[in-house]
PDB file of C-alpha atoms in Angstrom:
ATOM      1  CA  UNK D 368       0.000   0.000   0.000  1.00 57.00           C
ATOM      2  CA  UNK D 369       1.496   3.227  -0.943  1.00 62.00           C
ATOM      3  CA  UNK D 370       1.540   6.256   1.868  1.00 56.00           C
ATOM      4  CA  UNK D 371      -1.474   8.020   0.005  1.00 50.00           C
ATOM      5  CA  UNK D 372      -3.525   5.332   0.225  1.00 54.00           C
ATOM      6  CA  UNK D 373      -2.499   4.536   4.029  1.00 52.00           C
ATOM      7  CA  UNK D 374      -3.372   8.449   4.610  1.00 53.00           C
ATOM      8  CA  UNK D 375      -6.211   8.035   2.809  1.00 52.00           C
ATOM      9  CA  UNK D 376      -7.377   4.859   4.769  1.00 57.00           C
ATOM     10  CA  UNK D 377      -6.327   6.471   8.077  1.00 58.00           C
ATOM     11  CA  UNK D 378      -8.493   9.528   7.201  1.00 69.00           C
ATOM     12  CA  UNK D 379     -11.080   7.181   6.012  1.00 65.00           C
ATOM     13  CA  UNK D 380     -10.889   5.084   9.682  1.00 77.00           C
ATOM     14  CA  UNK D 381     -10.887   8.684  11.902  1.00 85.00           C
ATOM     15  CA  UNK D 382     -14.176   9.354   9.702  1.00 85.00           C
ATOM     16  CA  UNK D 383     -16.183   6.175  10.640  1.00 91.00           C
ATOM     17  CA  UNK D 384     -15.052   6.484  14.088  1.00 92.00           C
ATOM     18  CA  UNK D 385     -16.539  10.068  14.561  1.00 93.00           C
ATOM     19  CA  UNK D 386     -19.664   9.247  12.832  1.00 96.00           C
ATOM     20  CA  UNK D 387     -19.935   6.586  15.282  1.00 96.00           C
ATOM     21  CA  UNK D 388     -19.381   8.301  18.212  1.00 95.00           C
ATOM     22  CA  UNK D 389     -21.367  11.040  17.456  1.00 96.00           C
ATOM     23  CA  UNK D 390     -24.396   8.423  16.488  1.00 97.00           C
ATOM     24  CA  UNK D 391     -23.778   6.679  19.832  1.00 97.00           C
ATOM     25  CA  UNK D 392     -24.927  10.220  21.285  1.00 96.00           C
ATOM     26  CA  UNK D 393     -27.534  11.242  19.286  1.00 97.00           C
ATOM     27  CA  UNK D 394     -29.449   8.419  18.926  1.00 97.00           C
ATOM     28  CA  UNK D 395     -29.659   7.939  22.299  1.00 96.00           C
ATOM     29  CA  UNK D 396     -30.657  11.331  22.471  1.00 96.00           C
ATOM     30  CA  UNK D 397     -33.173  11.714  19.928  1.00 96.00           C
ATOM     31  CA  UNK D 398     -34.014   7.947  18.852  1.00 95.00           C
ATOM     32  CA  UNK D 399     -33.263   6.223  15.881  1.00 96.00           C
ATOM     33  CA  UNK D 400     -36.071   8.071  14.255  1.00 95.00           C
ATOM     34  CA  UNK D 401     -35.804  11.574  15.555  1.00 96.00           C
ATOM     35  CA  UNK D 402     -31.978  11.379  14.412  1.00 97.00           C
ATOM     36  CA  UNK D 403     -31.650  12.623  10.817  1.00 96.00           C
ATOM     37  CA  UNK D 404     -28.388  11.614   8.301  1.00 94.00           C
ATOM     38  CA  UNK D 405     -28.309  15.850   8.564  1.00 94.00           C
ATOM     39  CA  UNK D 406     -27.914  15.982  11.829  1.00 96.00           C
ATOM     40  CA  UNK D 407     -25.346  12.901  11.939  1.00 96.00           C
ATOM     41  CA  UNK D 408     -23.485  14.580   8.876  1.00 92.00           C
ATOM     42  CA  UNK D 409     -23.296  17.934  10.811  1.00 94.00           C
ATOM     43  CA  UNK D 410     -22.074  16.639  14.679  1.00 95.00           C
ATOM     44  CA  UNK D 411     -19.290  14.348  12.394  1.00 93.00           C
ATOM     45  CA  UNK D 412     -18.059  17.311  10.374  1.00 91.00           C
ATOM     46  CA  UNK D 413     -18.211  15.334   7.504  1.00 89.00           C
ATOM     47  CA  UNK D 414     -20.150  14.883   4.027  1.00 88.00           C
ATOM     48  CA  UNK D 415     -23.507  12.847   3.539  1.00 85.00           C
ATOM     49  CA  UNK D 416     -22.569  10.205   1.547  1.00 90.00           C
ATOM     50  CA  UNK D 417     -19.844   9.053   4.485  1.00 91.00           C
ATOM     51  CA  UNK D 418     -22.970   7.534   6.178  1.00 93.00           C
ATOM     52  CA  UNK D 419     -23.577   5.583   2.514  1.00 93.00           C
ATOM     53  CA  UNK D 420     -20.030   5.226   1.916  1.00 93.00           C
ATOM     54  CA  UNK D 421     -19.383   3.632   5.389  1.00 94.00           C
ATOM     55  CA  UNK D 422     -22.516   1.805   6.821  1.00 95.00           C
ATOM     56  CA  UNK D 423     -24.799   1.661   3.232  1.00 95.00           C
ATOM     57  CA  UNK D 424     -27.687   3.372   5.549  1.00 95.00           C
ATOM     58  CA  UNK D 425     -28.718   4.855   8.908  1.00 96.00           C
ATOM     59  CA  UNK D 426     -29.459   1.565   9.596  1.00 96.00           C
ATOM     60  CA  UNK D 427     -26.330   0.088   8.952  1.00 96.00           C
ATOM     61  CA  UNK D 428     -25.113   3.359  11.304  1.00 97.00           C
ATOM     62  CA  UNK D 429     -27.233   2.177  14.089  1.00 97.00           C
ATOM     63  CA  UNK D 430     -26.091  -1.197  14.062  1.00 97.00           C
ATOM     64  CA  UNK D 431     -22.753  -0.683  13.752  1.00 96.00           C
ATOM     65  CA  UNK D 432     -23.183   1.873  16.643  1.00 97.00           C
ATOM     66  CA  UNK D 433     -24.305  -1.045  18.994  1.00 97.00           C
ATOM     67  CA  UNK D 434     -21.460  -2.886  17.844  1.00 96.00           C
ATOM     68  CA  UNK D 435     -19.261  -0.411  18.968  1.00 96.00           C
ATOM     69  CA  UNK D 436     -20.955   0.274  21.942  1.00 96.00           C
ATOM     70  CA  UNK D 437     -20.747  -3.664  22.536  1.00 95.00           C
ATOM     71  CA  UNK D 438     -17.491  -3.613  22.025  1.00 94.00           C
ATOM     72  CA  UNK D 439     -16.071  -0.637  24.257  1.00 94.00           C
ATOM     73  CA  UNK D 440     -18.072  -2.431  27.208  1.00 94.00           C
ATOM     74  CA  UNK D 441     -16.371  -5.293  26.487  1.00 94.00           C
ATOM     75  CA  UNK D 442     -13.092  -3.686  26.932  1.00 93.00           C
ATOM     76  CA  UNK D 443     -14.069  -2.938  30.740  1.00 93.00           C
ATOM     77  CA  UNK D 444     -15.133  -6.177  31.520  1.00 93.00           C
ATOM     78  CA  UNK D 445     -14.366  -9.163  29.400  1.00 93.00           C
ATOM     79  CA  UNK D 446     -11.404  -9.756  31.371  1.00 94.00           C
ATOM     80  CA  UNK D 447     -13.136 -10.172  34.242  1.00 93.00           C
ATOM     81  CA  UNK D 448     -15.487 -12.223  32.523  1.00 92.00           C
ATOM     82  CA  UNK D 449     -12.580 -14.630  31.087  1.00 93.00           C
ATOM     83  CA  UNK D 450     -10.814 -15.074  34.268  1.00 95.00           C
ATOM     84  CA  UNK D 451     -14.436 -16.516  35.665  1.00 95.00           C
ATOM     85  CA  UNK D 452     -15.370 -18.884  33.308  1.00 93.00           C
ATOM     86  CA  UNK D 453     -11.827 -20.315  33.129  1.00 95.00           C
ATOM     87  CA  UNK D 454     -11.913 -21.053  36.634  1.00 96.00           C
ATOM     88  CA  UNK D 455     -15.253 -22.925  36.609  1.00 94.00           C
ATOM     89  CA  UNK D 456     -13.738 -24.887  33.599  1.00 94.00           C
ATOM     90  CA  UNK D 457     -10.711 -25.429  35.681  1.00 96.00           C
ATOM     91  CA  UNK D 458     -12.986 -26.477  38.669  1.00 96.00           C
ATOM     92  CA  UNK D 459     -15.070 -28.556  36.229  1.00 93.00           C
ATOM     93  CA  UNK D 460     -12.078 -30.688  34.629  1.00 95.00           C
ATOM     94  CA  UNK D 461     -10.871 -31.628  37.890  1.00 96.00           C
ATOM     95  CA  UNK D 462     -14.222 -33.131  38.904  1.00 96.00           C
ATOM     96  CA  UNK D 463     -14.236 -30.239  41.806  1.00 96.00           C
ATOM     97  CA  UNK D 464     -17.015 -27.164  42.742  1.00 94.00           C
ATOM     98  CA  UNK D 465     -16.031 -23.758  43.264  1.00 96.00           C
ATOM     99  CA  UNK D 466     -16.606 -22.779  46.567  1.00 96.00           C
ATOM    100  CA  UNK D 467     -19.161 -20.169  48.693  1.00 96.00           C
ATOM    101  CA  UNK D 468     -16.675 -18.226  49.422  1.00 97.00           C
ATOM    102  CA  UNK D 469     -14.792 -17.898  45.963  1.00 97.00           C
ATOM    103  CA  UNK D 470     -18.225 -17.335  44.598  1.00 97.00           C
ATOM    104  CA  UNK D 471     -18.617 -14.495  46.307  1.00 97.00           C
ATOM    105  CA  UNK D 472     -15.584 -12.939  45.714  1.00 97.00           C
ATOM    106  CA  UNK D 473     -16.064 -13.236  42.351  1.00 97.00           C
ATOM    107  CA  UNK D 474     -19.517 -12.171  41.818  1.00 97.00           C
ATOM    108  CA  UNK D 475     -18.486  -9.059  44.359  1.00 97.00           C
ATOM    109  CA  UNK D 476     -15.841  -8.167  41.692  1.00 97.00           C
ATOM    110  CA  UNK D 477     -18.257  -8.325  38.640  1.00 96.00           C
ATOM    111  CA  UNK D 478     -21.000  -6.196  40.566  1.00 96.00           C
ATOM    112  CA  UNK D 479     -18.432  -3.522  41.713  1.00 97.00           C
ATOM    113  CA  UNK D 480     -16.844  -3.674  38.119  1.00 95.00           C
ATOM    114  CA  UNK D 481     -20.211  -2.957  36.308  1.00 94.00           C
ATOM    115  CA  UNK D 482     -21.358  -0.352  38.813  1.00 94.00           C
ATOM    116  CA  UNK D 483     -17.475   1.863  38.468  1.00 95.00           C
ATOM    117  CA  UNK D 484     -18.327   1.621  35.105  1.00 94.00           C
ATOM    118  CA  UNK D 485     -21.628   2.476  34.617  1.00 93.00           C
ATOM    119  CA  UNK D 486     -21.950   5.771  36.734  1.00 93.00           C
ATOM    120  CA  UNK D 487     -18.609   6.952  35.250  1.00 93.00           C
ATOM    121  CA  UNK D 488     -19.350  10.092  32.874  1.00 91.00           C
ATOM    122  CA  UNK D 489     -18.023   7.367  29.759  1.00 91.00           C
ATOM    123  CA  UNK D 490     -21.275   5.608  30.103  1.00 93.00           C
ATOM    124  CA  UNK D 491     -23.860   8.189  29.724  1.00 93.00           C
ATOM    125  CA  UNK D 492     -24.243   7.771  25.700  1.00 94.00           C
ATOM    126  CA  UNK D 493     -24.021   4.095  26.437  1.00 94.00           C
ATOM    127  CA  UNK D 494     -26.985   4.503  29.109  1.00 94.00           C
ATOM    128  CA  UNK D 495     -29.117   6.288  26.661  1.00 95.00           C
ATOM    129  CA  UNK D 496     -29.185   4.406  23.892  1.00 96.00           C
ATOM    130  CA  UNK D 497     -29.304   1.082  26.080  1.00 95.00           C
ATOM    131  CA  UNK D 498     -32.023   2.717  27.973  1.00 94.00           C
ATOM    132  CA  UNK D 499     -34.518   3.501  24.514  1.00 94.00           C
ATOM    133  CA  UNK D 500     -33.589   0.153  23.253  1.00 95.00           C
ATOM    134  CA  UNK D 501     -34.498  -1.827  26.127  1.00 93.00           C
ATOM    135  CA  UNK D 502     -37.982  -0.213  25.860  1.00 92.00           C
ATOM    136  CA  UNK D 503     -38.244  -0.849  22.245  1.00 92.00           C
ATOM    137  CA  UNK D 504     -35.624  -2.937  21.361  1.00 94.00           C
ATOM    138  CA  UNK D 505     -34.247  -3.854  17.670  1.00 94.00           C
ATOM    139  CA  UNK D 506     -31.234  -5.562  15.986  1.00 94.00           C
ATOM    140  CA  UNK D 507     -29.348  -3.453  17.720  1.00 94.00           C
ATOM    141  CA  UNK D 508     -30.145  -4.334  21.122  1.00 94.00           C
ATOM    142  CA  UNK D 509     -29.864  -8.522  20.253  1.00 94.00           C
ATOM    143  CA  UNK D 510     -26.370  -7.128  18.931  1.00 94.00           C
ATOM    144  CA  UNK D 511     -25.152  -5.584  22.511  1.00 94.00           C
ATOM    145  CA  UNK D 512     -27.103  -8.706  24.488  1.00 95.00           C
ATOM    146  CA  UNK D 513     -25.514 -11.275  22.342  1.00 94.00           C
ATOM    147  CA  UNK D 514     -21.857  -9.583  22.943  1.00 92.00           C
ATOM    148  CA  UNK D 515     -21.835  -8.429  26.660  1.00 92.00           C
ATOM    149  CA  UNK D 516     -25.433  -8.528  28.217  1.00 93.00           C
ATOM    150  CA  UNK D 517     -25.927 -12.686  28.138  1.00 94.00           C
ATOM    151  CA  UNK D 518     -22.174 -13.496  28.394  1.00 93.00           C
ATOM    152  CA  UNK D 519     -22.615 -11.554  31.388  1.00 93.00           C
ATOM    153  CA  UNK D 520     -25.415 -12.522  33.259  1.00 94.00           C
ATOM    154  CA  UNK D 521     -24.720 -16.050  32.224  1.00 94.00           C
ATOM    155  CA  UNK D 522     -21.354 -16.064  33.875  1.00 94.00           C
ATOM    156  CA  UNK D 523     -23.218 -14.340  37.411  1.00 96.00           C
ATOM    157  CA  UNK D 524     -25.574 -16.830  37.050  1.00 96.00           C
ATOM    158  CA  UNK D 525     -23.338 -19.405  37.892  1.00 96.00           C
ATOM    159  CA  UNK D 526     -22.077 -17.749  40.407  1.00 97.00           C
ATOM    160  CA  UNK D 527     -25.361 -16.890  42.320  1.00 97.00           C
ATOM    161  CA  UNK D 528     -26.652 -20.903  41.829  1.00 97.00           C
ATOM    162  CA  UNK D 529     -22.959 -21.788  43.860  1.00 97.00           C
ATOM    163  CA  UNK D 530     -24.539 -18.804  46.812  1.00 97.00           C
ATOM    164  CA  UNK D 531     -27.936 -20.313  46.420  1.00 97.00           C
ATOM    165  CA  UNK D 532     -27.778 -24.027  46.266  1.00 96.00           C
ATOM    166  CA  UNK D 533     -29.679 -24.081  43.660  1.00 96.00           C
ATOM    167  CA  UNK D 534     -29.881 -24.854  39.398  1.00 96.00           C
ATOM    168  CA  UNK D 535     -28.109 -22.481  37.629  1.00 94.00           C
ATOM    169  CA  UNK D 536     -31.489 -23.195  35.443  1.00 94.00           C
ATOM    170  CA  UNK D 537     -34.136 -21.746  37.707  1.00 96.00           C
ATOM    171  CA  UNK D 538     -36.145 -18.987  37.333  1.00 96.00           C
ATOM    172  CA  UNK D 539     -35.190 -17.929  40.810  1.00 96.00           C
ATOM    173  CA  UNK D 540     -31.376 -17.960  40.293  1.00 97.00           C
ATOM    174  CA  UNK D 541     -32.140 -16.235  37.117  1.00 97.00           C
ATOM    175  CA  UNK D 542     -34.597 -13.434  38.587  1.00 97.00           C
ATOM    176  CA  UNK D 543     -31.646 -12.954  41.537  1.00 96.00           C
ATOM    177  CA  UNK D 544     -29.331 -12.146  38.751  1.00 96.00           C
ATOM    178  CA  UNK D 545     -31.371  -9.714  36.874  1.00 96.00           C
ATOM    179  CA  UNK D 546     -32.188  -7.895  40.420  1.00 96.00           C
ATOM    180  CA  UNK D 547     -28.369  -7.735  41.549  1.00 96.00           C
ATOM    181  CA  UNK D 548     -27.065  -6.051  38.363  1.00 94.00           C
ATOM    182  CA  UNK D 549     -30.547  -3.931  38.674  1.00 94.00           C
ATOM    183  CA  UNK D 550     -29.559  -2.872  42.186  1.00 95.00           C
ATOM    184  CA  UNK D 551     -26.369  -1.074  41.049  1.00 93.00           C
ATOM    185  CA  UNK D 552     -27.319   0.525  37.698  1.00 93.00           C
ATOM    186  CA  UNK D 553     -30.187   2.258  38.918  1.00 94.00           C
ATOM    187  CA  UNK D 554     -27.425   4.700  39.518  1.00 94.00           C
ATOM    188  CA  UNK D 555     -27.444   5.693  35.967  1.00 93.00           C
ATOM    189  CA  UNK D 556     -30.822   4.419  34.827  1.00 91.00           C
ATOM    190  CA  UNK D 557     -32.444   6.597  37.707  1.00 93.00           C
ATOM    191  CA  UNK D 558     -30.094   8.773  38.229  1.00 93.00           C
ATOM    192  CA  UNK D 559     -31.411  12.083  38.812  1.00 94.00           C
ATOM    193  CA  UNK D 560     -33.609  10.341  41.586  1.00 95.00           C
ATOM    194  CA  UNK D 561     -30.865   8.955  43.262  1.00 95.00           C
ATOM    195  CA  UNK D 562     -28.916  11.877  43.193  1.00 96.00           C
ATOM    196  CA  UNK D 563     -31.865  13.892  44.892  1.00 96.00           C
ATOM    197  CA  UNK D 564     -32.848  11.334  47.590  1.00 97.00           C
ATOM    198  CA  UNK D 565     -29.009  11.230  48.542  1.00 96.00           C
ATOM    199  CA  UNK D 566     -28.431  14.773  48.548  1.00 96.00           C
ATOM    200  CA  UNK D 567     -25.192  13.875  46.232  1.00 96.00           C
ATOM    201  CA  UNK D 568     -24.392  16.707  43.697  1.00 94.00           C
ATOM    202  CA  UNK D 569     -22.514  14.106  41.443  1.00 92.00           C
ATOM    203  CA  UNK D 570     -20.737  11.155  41.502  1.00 93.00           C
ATOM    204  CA  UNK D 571     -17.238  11.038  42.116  1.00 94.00           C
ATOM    205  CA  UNK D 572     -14.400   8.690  44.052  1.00 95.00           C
ATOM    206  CA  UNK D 573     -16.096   9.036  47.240  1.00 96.00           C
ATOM    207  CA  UNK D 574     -19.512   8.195  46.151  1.00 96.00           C
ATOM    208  CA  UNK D 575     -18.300   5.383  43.446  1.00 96.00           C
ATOM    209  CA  UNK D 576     -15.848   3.980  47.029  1.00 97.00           C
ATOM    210  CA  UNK D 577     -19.810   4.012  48.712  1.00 97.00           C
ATOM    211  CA  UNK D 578     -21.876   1.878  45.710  1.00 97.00           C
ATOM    212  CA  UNK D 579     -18.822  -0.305  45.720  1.00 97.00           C
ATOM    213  CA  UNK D 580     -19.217  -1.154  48.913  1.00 97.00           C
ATOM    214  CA  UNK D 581     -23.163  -1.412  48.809  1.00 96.00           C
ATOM    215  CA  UNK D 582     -22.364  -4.068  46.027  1.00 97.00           C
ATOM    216  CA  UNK D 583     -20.214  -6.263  48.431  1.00 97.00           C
ATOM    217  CA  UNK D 584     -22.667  -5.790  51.246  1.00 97.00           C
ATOM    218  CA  UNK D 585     -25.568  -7.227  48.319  1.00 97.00           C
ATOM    219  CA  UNK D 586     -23.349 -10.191  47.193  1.00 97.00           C
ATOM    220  CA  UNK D 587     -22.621 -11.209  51.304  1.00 97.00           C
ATOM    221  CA  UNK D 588     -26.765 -10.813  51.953  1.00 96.00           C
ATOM    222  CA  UNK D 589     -27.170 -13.916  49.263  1.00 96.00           C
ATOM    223  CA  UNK D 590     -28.127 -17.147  51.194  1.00 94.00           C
ATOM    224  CA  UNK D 591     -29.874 -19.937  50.520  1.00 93.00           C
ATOM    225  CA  UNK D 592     -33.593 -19.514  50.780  1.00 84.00           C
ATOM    226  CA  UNK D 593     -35.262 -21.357  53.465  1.00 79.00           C
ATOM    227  CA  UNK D 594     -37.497 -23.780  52.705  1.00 63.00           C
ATOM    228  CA  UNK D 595     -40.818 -22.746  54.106  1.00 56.00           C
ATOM    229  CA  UNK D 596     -42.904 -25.632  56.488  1.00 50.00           C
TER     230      UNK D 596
END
């Protein structure tokens, strides 16, 4: 490749990149449909035949937007995610169970992980457009499930059946899940109510330091539910 065409293919990268950032915002701003190719063209600074050029259609720009948005999620937390599962499969091979106590630690890691990350000032775009398309979801919602959402939950899941005693199957392990992560990113997803019933004016270390440890004082409340005579 000659150094024109590697400028022109670096230019060509840089201009993707701010279209999809500045789709990431607006359309969780506005909605898919109150977000015109205009207004896209204008916030990237660049022509309107990029959009064609680079995605074929808004709609290509929205789903590659939730790719992207899968994707810079992942970079917070599929490490995390990795170093779980290989353990269980490590656990698994050698016939053995991971334990109450590991299982905790672990699923106090992942809670306190999502939480940082989801009242840090990064994830407001991300919270927006999640937000609008977990009330009317599309492609583009199966797209950011499929990469982070079910990997997730699957993998605390697991854990919370080990804290139970019970199938990772159940509706009841599965409903525990769902509530734990729910517990910690109401801090975004209600965050103006939060903010007002805690008197905070914004989040920073100190606050993050408390909803950390709310999250470990959730994971150690998790006990096996008594069976009822």
């Amino acid at each position: 490749m000659t150094k024109q065409r590697k400028r022109q293919s670096a230019r060509g990268e840089i201009a993707r990149e701010k279209l999809i950032v500045v789709a990431l915002d607006l359309f969780g701003r506005y909605g898919f449909e109150g977000t015109s190719t205009r207004m896209l063209r204008d916030a990237a600074g660049v022509n309107l035949q990029a959009i064609l050029y680079y995605f074929g259609s808004k709609e290509g720009l929205y789903i590659a937007t939730a790719e992207y948005l899968g994707g810079e999620i992942n970079s917070h937390v599929s490490g995390l995610r990795t170093k779980v599962r290989g353990r269980l499969q490590e656990l698994a091979a050698a016939g053995q169970s991971l334990s109450r106590e590991e299982a905790k630690a672990f699923l106090t890691e992942i809670l306190q992980k999502m939480a940082t990350l989801f009242v840090s000032k990064e994830s407001e775009p991300w919270a927006r457009f999640l937000i609008r398309e977990q009330m009317e979801p599309t492609e583009a919602f199966n797209r950011v499930y499929i990469a982070v959402m079910k990997p997730m939950l699957e993998a605390g899941i697991q854990l919370i059946s080990v804290l139970l005693d019970e199938d990772p199957l159940s509706e009841h392990v599965r409903l525990r899940m769902i509530s734990l992560f729910g517990s910690v990113l109401v801090y975004r997803t209600a965050h103006a109510s939060a903010m007002l019933q805690l008197e905070w004016s914004g989040i920073g270390a100190s606050e993050v330091k408390t909803i950390q440890n709310l999250a470990e004082e959730l994971v150690a409340a998790i006990q096996p539910v008594k069976v009822r005579s």
